[in-house]
């Protein structure tokens, strides 16, 4: 596999579109210097290109294996993780007091895009560790932080998230894993968890499991769930791993993709664990971890989409087929208009999704570190609004773009040994885990839109309209045309948002929820178009090639995705109604 991170695009998106400069000098981010941006991205790109990418296809074909001694990682992955750990990448955003570097989440997100793009199965390991660190920082006791954070931050140990059980998927309140209080203040954890990413492996010295379980007297449902820290190895007095805890992997899931990422069935047999946060408040603690994971999963869509584009573009330059006027003999398929259109669609949607994810990360940084409460509050509203869109729109995009990559390859793309096929198989999980995309749509409508009475979306739409006005003010004919499309898209999203609010205020909310997925798709289209327009305007001072490229992407997106936006309103406001009215005829219920 050949993967070269689009460093110029990433840096430009961070600075000119997402607003990374707003983070300079903020409390907790004092270590960030804009001069660090280029060298950090450069070094991450080398690790992605030279170490992780060469293992991607071999990891897919050979995968992780379960032995009597536990899970053995795919060949080369332990050495690759050592390079990742020794490079200090795990602690990029962690506080300096715990051995981290205190840099912005947005910068770390760009770094992780490269690692996911080069090798998504590898990138899943640190993804869960990032979430474990955030959960401990927010909810752990001082004793747990001191015992576990330094090694998690250094990457010496890794973290997991244990939610799902055979009978409890999205309905976490149905879980049955038990936690029995012990005389020493610990808890005995017993039960089974499934779909645990990197639940066991041999790349790190210890694994720190964050496990949802139920206390003996806990209330029913999600209100009776608590969160526990359960290490693979119990710690000795000097803080190093000691005896094996009562937790092990009893099976590896057989998946359609991400074969090198061990997805484990975990068995807890009176394993010793410690409470994180308050009793019966575990779901609130876990959401700290899940929100971080959701943004990173959206980023996986960006990363795999970028890899699929690069792979398809390289193939389109090499594969000769068909004739064109003025050229003797077969020509590279890149010369055919439909292939170029497909590649442009891939590239434009990846760029839009990258912007959404990076902007969400900058908002998360501001929500924690901005100097005044008003800015922190506004940033939190923006982070909350963009998180379900970043997760769902971007991961759906990743699947669709990977599918387009297969199409560019033609019959060769359907062969399992090709990278195009692997990327498509790998990408398909992203719309499912960390909350299915249907749940993200319901969250967008039910909490993020209705929870603020539409205020967070109104502020977002004000910025979208400002981008349209800025594009129009340039008097550049192409930007004026883009502005028209963007303004029409903003009007459509405003109409759909107002309708959604009305429906959610009614006693019968099924109409709104039936249109929620279509609403999220429209929101992603319009907000993505806003960021591409913002990029095109900002690039007017760039060199000729960069300016032309960003203008071309924004223009193409405007005349395809944004041009369709007004027509999508009816699918939101009427599609759900027609579906509900005919449910009995369709399903007999």
XYZ file of C-alpha atoms in Angstrom:
589
model
C 0.000 0.000 0.000
C 1.192 3.491 -0.848
C -0.204 6.256 1.352
C 0.991 9.849 1.353
C -0.774 12.170 3.747
C -2.135 15.328 2.089
C -0.165 17.567 4.433
C -0.866 20.866 2.690
C -4.617 20.183 2.686
C -4.584 19.142 6.314
C -2.629 22.156 7.525
C -4.733 24.558 5.449
C -7.963 23.029 6.758
C -6.768 23.264 10.359
C -5.677 26.884 10.109
C -7.835 28.593 7.476
C -11.060 26.618 7.872
C -11.287 25.079 11.352
C -9.671 28.027 13.153
C -6.706 26.399 14.886
C -5.169 29.833 15.509
C -7.914 30.570 18.038
C -6.245 28.087 20.388
C -2.908 29.867 20.701
C -2.036 30.830 24.282
C -5.115 29.325 25.907
C -4.972 27.783 29.379
C -3.905 24.174 29.173
C -2.594 24.667 25.640
C 0.340 26.930 26.453
C 2.707 24.351 24.957
C 1.187 24.818 21.507
C 3.261 26.912 19.123
C 2.132 27.311 15.493
C 5.696 26.540 14.480
C 5.107 22.991 15.758
C 2.331 22.266 13.263
C 4.421 21.428 10.204
C 7.099 19.296 11.915
C 4.518 17.298 13.893
C 2.478 16.582 10.773
C 5.650 15.734 8.831
C 6.824 13.208 11.419
C 3.391 11.608 11.678
C 3.262 11.317 7.896
C 6.568 9.419 7.904
C 5.301 6.916 10.473
C 2.072 6.469 8.510
C 3.826 6.057 5.157
C 6.888 4.040 6.121
C 5.716 1.896 9.049
C 1.920 1.572 9.151
C 0.917 1.522 5.481
C 3.194 -1.423 4.549
C 1.434 -3.526 7.213
C -2.104 -2.735 6.114
C -2.680 -5.454 3.547
C -0.604 -8.109 5.316
C -2.557 -7.380 8.479
C -5.788 -7.819 6.529
C -4.736 -11.165 5.086
C -3.163 -12.633 8.240
C -5.018 -10.899 11.055
C -4.727 -11.334 14.803
C -4.925 -14.840 16.281
C -6.067 -16.284 19.601
C -3.558 -18.624 21.284
C -3.406 -20.365 24.646
C -1.411 -17.397 25.929
C -3.874 -14.811 24.646
C -4.200 -12.779 21.465
C -1.175 -12.485 19.196
C -1.192 -9.396 17.009
C -0.735 -9.518 13.248
C 2.903 -9.753 12.082
C 4.753 -6.458 12.445
C 2.101 -4.755 14.565
C 3.973 -5.041 17.865
C 7.021 -3.391 16.307
C 4.831 -0.720 14.715
C 3.172 -0.004 18.050
C 6.603 0.332 19.658
C 7.485 2.986 17.058
C 4.174 4.749 17.766
C 4.777 4.602 21.526
C 8.395 5.703 21.370
C 7.422 8.637 19.170
C 5.258 10.019 21.987
C 2.107 10.035 19.848
C -0.169 8.652 22.564
C 0.413 11.632 24.855
C 0.040 14.374 22.264
C -3.022 15.994 23.888
C -2.715 14.732 27.469
C -1.868 17.227 30.243
C 1.821 17.732 30.898
C 1.364 16.786 34.566
C 0.684 13.207 33.452
C 3.533 13.073 30.952
C 1.601 14.429 27.973
C 2.473 17.270 25.639
C -0.581 19.470 26.229
C -1.312 20.063 22.529
C -4.730 20.664 20.925
C -7.153 17.830 20.193
C -7.491 19.224 16.691
C -3.808 18.641 15.984
C -3.998 15.117 17.370
C -7.029 14.487 15.191
C -5.031 15.373 12.077
C -2.265 13.021 13.204
C -4.767 10.213 13.762
C -6.232 10.779 10.311
C -2.885 9.732 8.863
C -2.638 6.648 11.047
C -6.187 5.544 10.196
C -5.635 6.275 6.516
C -2.461 4.212 6.438
C -3.814 1.376 8.603
C -7.265 1.646 10.162
C -6.903 -1.622 12.090
C -3.799 -0.240 13.814
C -5.374 3.155 14.485
C -8.180 1.562 16.483
C -5.772 0.663 19.298
C -4.798 4.221 20.300
C -8.331 5.454 19.529
C -9.716 3.567 22.533
C -6.740 4.548 24.688
C -7.455 8.235 24.017
C -10.987 7.703 25.310
C -9.801 5.857 28.413
C -7.442 8.721 29.235
C -10.230 11.293 28.868
C -12.593 9.278 31.069
C -9.979 8.915 33.808
C -9.055 12.581 33.653
C -12.691 13.609 33.986
C -13.997 11.043 36.484
C -11.162 9.024 38.042
C -10.031 9.327 41.647
C -6.622 10.788 42.378
C -5.392 7.283 43.248
C -6.572 5.786 39.941
C -5.099 8.674 37.977
C -1.728 8.302 39.667
C -1.694 4.539 39.158
C -2.802 4.369 35.534
C -2.561 7.686 33.669
C 1.234 7.939 33.308
C 1.489 4.578 31.545
C -1.633 5.151 29.449
C -0.346 8.560 28.369
C 3.079 7.161 27.485
C 1.464 4.359 25.505
C 3.164 1.714 27.628
C -0.330 0.436 28.474
C -3.458 0.593 26.302
C -7.123 1.134 27.126
C -10.420 -0.411 26.036
C -14.122 0.337 26.304
C -16.386 -2.558 27.394
C -20.078 -1.848 26.824
C -21.732 -4.372 24.554
C -23.102 -7.740 25.642
C -24.927 -10.375 23.585
C -28.332 -9.051 24.718
C -27.315 -5.393 25.167
C -26.064 -3.443 22.177
C -27.272 0.142 21.830
C -29.595 -0.503 24.782
C -26.843 -0.337 27.388
C -29.410 -0.443 30.183
C -30.028 -4.127 29.383
C -26.511 -5.223 30.348
C -26.106 -7.977 32.947
C -22.414 -7.863 33.932
C -22.265 -7.761 37.728
C -20.075 -5.828 40.150
C -19.926 -7.098 43.725
C -18.442 -4.772 46.396
C -15.412 -6.151 48.270
C -14.120 -5.389 51.750
C -10.999 -3.661 50.391
C -13.026 -1.108 48.415
C -12.651 -2.884 45.105
C -15.358 -4.753 43.165
C -15.537 -8.268 41.742
C -16.618 -7.980 38.089
C -18.296 -10.972 36.423
C -19.902 -11.225 32.995
C -19.244 -11.336 29.288
C -18.621 -8.518 26.821
C -18.536 -8.762 23.035
C -17.108 -6.648 20.202
C -14.282 -5.343 22.385
C -11.762 -3.620 20.126
C -8.154 -4.554 20.967
C -9.550 -6.285 24.072
C -6.457 -8.461 24.257
C -3.089 -8.308 22.487
C 0.666 -8.543 22.904
C 1.736 -5.045 21.848
C 1.692 -3.424 25.319
C 2.582 -4.460 28.867
C -0.901 -4.042 30.334
C -4.465 -3.348 29.187
C -6.780 -1.070 31.152
C -10.397 -2.090 30.598
C -13.183 0.391 31.323
C -16.204 -1.807 31.988
C -19.882 -1.045 32.473
C -21.476 -3.281 35.112
C -24.383 -3.357 37.515
C -24.189 -3.240 41.322
C -26.362 -5.678 43.349
C -28.907 -3.047 44.403
C -28.758 -0.980 41.216
C -31.964 0.431 39.675
C -33.171 -1.177 36.469
C -32.191 0.195 33.085
C -29.485 2.692 32.234
C -29.887 4.474 35.595
C -28.371 1.464 37.312
C -25.117 1.216 35.373
C -21.700 1.928 36.899
C -18.237 2.221 35.331
C -15.225 0.258 36.566
C -11.521 0.138 35.781
C -10.341 -3.465 35.396
C -6.672 -4.057 34.472
C -5.468 -7.166 32.644
C -2.652 -7.411 35.187
C -3.055 -6.235 38.771
C -0.402 -3.797 39.904
C 2.342 -4.584 42.354
C 3.282 -2.138 45.105
C 5.800 -0.464 42.810
C 3.064 0.175 40.202
C 4.283 -2.365 37.644
C 2.106 -5.193 36.252
C 1.929 -8.208 38.540
C -0.464 -11.166 38.728
C -3.067 -11.842 36.026
C -6.557 -10.520 36.787
C -9.715 -12.578 36.217
C -10.275 -11.328 32.685
C -9.433 -12.980 29.384
C -10.363 -13.150 25.717
C -12.346 -16.321 24.965
C -12.930 -15.682 21.269
C -12.136 -13.429 18.316
C -14.989 -12.138 16.176
C -14.815 -13.140 12.493
C -15.395 -9.850 10.687
C -15.720 -8.644 7.111
C -12.913 -6.108 7.636
C -10.340 -4.605 10.043
C -8.929 -8.131 10.437
C -5.726 -6.975 12.134
C -7.736 -5.282 14.897
C -8.561 -8.023 17.431
C -12.263 -7.712 18.228
C -12.645 -9.831 21.339
C -15.237 -11.697 23.336
C -14.131 -10.905 26.891
C -14.939 -12.986 29.951
C -14.792 -11.428 33.430
C -14.666 -13.971 36.259
C -14.545 -12.165 39.610
C -12.027 -9.775 38.107
C -10.878 -7.066 40.485
C -11.983 -3.593 39.473
C -12.353 -0.080 40.876
C -15.237 2.347 40.546
C -14.855 5.339 38.228
C -17.169 8.201 39.111
C -20.284 7.659 41.207
C -22.287 4.489 41.655
C -25.077 4.107 39.059
C -23.694 7.083 37.101
C -21.472 5.052 34.804
C -23.238 5.961 31.595
C -22.453 9.649 32.094
C -18.781 8.736 32.645
C -18.750 6.487 29.603
C -20.163 9.248 27.403
C -16.964 11.196 28.029
C -15.173 8.318 26.354
C -17.805 7.746 23.679
C -17.946 11.353 22.492
C -14.203 11.326 21.901
C -14.544 8.000 20.095
C -17.419 9.248 17.925
C -15.392 12.097 16.520
C -12.493 9.738 15.876
C -14.798 7.281 14.106
C -16.021 10.073 11.854
C -12.368 10.783 11.188
C -11.940 7.156 10.120
C -14.388 7.900 7.320
C -12.196 10.819 6.251
C -9.032 8.721 6.483
C -10.309 5.684 4.585
C -11.942 7.983 2.043
C -8.607 9.710 1.450
C -6.838 6.354 1.095
C -9.529 5.129 -1.309
C -9.166 8.282 -3.395
C -5.383 7.975 -3.553
C -5.637 4.303 -4.523
C -8.279 4.939 -7.196
C -6.400 7.933 -8.619
C -3.187 5.913 -8.929
C -5.062 3.082 -10.654
C -6.835 5.481 -13.015
C -3.453 6.778 -14.205
C -2.168 3.259 -14.890
C -5.152 1.317 -16.232
C -5.465 1.753 -19.996
C -8.811 1.131 -21.612
C -10.898 2.815 -24.291
C -10.126 5.417 -26.886
C -10.364 9.199 -27.014
C -10.163 11.554 -29.938
C -6.648 12.564 -30.911
C -4.825 9.761 -29.071
C -3.641 6.554 -30.677
C -4.339 3.349 -28.804
C -5.903 2.725 -25.375
C -5.659 5.616 -22.901
C -5.482 5.674 -19.086
C -9.031 5.657 -17.772
C -8.306 8.975 -16.043
C -8.970 10.559 -19.442
C -12.627 9.480 -19.362
C -15.000 12.136 -18.047
C -17.056 9.777 -15.899
C -13.947 8.499 -14.109
C -12.767 12.053 -13.465
C -16.204 12.950 -12.162
C -16.110 9.993 -9.775
C -12.655 10.929 -8.510
C -13.721 14.557 -8.037
C -16.779 13.437 -6.079
C -14.526 11.367 -3.832
C -12.081 14.190 -3.249
C -14.696 16.880 -2.614
C -16.592 14.807 -0.060
C -13.409 13.834 1.772
C -12.423 17.509 1.968
C -15.865 18.474 3.309
C -15.814 15.740 5.953
C -12.265 16.609 7.004
C -13.381 20.199 7.586
C -16.374 19.139 9.688
C -14.237 16.862 11.887
C -11.421 19.374 12.364
C -13.896 22.160 13.177
C -15.548 19.897 15.757
C -12.149 19.243 17.368
C -11.302 22.960 17.537
C -14.691 23.559 19.180
C -13.879 20.830 21.724
C -10.575 22.518 22.528
C -12.255 25.905 22.931
C -14.981 24.411 25.120
C -12.277 23.340 27.573
C -9.706 26.104 27.287
C -11.270 29.391 26.143
C -10.616 32.290 28.493
C -14.234 33.342 29.109
C -17.366 31.380 30.000
C -19.382 32.755 27.079
C -16.873 31.485 24.519
C -16.628 28.117 26.263
C -20.424 27.792 26.260
C -20.727 28.690 22.583
C -17.923 26.283 21.691
C -19.581 23.477 23.652
C -22.822 24.026 21.751
C -20.866 23.862 18.490
C -19.025 20.707 19.538
C -22.300 19.055 20.559
C -23.976 19.997 17.278
C -21.126 18.843 15.060
C -20.293 15.577 16.855
C -23.201 13.463 15.496
C -22.758 15.039 12.056
C -19.021 14.411 12.088
C -19.538 10.805 13.139
C -22.445 9.872 10.868
C -22.011 12.025 7.747
C -18.277 11.386 7.591
C -18.448 7.631 8.193
C -21.251 7.231 5.642
C -19.135 9.258 3.258
C -16.158 6.973 3.881
C -18.174 3.902 2.885
C -19.558 5.586 -0.223
C -16.169 6.917 -1.319
C -14.555 3.518 -0.748
C -17.325 2.008 -2.870
C -16.552 4.530 -5.603
C -12.924 3.468 -5.360
C -13.950 -0.120 -6.066
C -15.966 1.137 -9.045
C -12.985 2.974 -10.511
C -11.017 -0.277 -10.312
C -13.773 -2.123 -12.158
C -13.644 -5.908 -11.889
C -10.214 -5.719 -10.276
C -11.729 -3.800 -7.375
C -13.978 -6.753 -6.568
C -10.976 -8.985 -5.977
C -10.269 -9.508 -2.285
C -6.524 -9.097 -2.675
C -6.813 -5.495 -3.889
C -6.503 -2.575 -1.501
C -9.686 -1.055 -2.940
C -11.675 -4.059 -1.730
C -10.039 -3.996 1.696
C -10.744 -0.303 2.209
C -14.406 -0.861 1.383
C -14.628 -3.774 3.844
C -12.760 -1.855 6.551
C -14.862 1.294 6.165
C -18.192 -0.481 6.570
C -17.936 -0.827 10.349
C -17.620 2.921 10.988
C -21.336 3.749 10.505
C -22.164 0.976 12.997
C -19.934 1.201 16.058
C -19.824 3.938 18.710
C -23.555 4.465 18.209
C -25.088 3.560 14.857
C -25.633 6.434 12.480
C -29.380 6.181 12.995
C -28.755 6.859 16.682
C -26.543 9.811 15.733
C -29.408 11.244 13.676
C -31.838 10.820 16.570
C -29.289 12.468 18.876
C -28.925 15.402 16.471
C -32.677 15.965 16.315
C -33.646 15.000 19.854
C -30.813 16.529 21.897
C -28.626 18.837 19.862
C -31.380 20.614 17.903
C -34.367 20.389 20.253
C -32.259 20.569 23.419
C -31.199 24.107 22.531
C -34.573 24.996 20.972
C -32.757 25.300 17.659
C -30.259 27.895 18.896
C -27.102 25.899 18.089
C -28.293 25.292 14.523
C -29.393 28.922 14.083
C -25.902 30.106 15.028
C -24.389 27.571 12.629
C -26.683 28.708 9.831
C -25.704 32.318 10.496
C -22.096 31.355 9.803
C -23.113 29.427 6.680
C -24.908 32.503 5.360
C -21.893 34.658 6.237
C -19.728 32.349 4.116
C -22.139 32.749 1.233
C -22.015 36.534 1.645
C -18.202 36.520 1.736
C -18.074 34.459 -1.440
C -20.507 36.816 -3.160
C -18.527 39.864 -2.055
C -15.475 38.690 -4.011
C -17.348 39.344 -7.283
C -15.587 36.286 -8.666
C -18.187 34.682 -10.993
C -17.429 31.157 -9.788
C -17.602 32.125 -6.121
C -20.828 34.050 -6.710
C -22.334 30.910 -8.253
C -21.152 28.868 -5.256
C -22.680 31.502 -2.950
C -26.069 31.071 -4.636
C -26.004 27.323 -4.092
C -24.835 27.675 -0.493
C -27.529 30.218 0.356
C -30.217 27.968 -1.132
C -28.821 25.061 0.903
C -28.900 27.159 4.082
C -32.528 28.099 3.393
C -33.395 24.434 2.940
C -31.684 23.432 6.174
C -33.411 26.264 8.044
C -36.807 25.138 6.747
C -36.086 21.529 7.703
C -34.824 22.585 11.154
C -37.939 24.632 11.884
C -40.137 21.698 10.852
C -38.123 19.315 13.012
C -38.513 21.571 16.037
C -42.272 21.721 15.575
C -42.548 17.951 15.297
C -40.319 17.324 18.304
C -42.506 19.609 20.412
C -45.580 17.566 19.553
C -46.729 14.516 21.443
C -46.177 12.317 18.395
C -42.501 12.617 17.475
C -42.373 9.654 15.106
C -42.562 11.893 12.040
C -39.459 13.755 13.124
C -37.527 10.619 13.994
C -38.503 8.961 10.707
C -36.896 11.901 8.908
C -33.898 12.258 11.231
C -31.386 10.432 9.030
C -32.365 12.486 5.988
C -32.079 15.623 8.128
C -28.557 14.751 9.251
C -27.565 14.092 5.642
C -28.833 17.525 4.627
C -27.057 19.167 7.566
C -23.787 17.499 6.595
C -24.163 18.579 2.977
C -24.806 22.212 3.860
C -22.206 22.517 6.621
C -19.662 20.677 4.489
C -20.432 23.059 1.628
C -19.991 25.987 3.984
C -16.492 24.863 4.932
C -15.487 24.205 1.316
C -16.738 27.674 0.386
C -14.812 29.178 3.282
C -11.707 27.360 2.042
C -12.159 28.628 -1.509
C -12.479 32.222 -0.317
C -9.464 31.894 1.999
C -7.402 30.359 -0.815
C -7.696 33.468 -2.992
C -4.316 34.539 -1.595
C -2.733 31.115 -2.189
C -0.623 30.137 -5.172
C -2.386 29.497 -8.466
C -2.597 25.706 -8.230
C -3.853 25.624 -4.636
C -6.395 28.351 -5.318
C -7.673 26.614 -8.436
C -7.922 23.262 -6.649
C -9.967 24.586 -3.737
C -12.195 26.591 -6.031
C -12.773 23.508 -8.182
C -13.699 21.349 -5.187
C -16.065 23.943 -3.740
C -17.641 24.548 -7.134
C -18.163 20.872 -7.861
C -19.638 20.237 -4.411
C -21.924 23.238 -4.837
C -23.258 22.030 -8.195
C -23.811 18.469 -6.983
C -24.441 18.128 -3.236
C -25.658 21.684 -2.568
C -27.704 21.827 -5.757
C -29.685 18.857 -4.462
C -30.247 20.363 -0.987
C -33.593 22.145 -1.610
C -35.073 18.938 -3.002
C -34.152 17.024 0.145
C -36.513 18.999 2.373
C -39.537 17.031 1.184
C -37.808 13.735 1.970
C -37.488 14.979 5.556
C -40.891 16.566 6.042
C -42.989 14.221 3.880
C -40.999 11.016 3.568
C -41.447 10.111 7.192
C -45.150 10.881 7.075
C -45.730 8.711 4.010
C -43.706 5.911 5.545
C -45.650 5.995 8.812
C -48.995 6.178 7.026
C -48.163 3.043 5.059
C -46.327 1.062 7.734
C -49.163 -1.437 8.139
C -49.265 -2.153 4.411
C -45.491 -2.483 4.274
C -44.851 -4.452 7.424
C -48.186 -5.664 8.718
C -47.839 -3.750 11.972
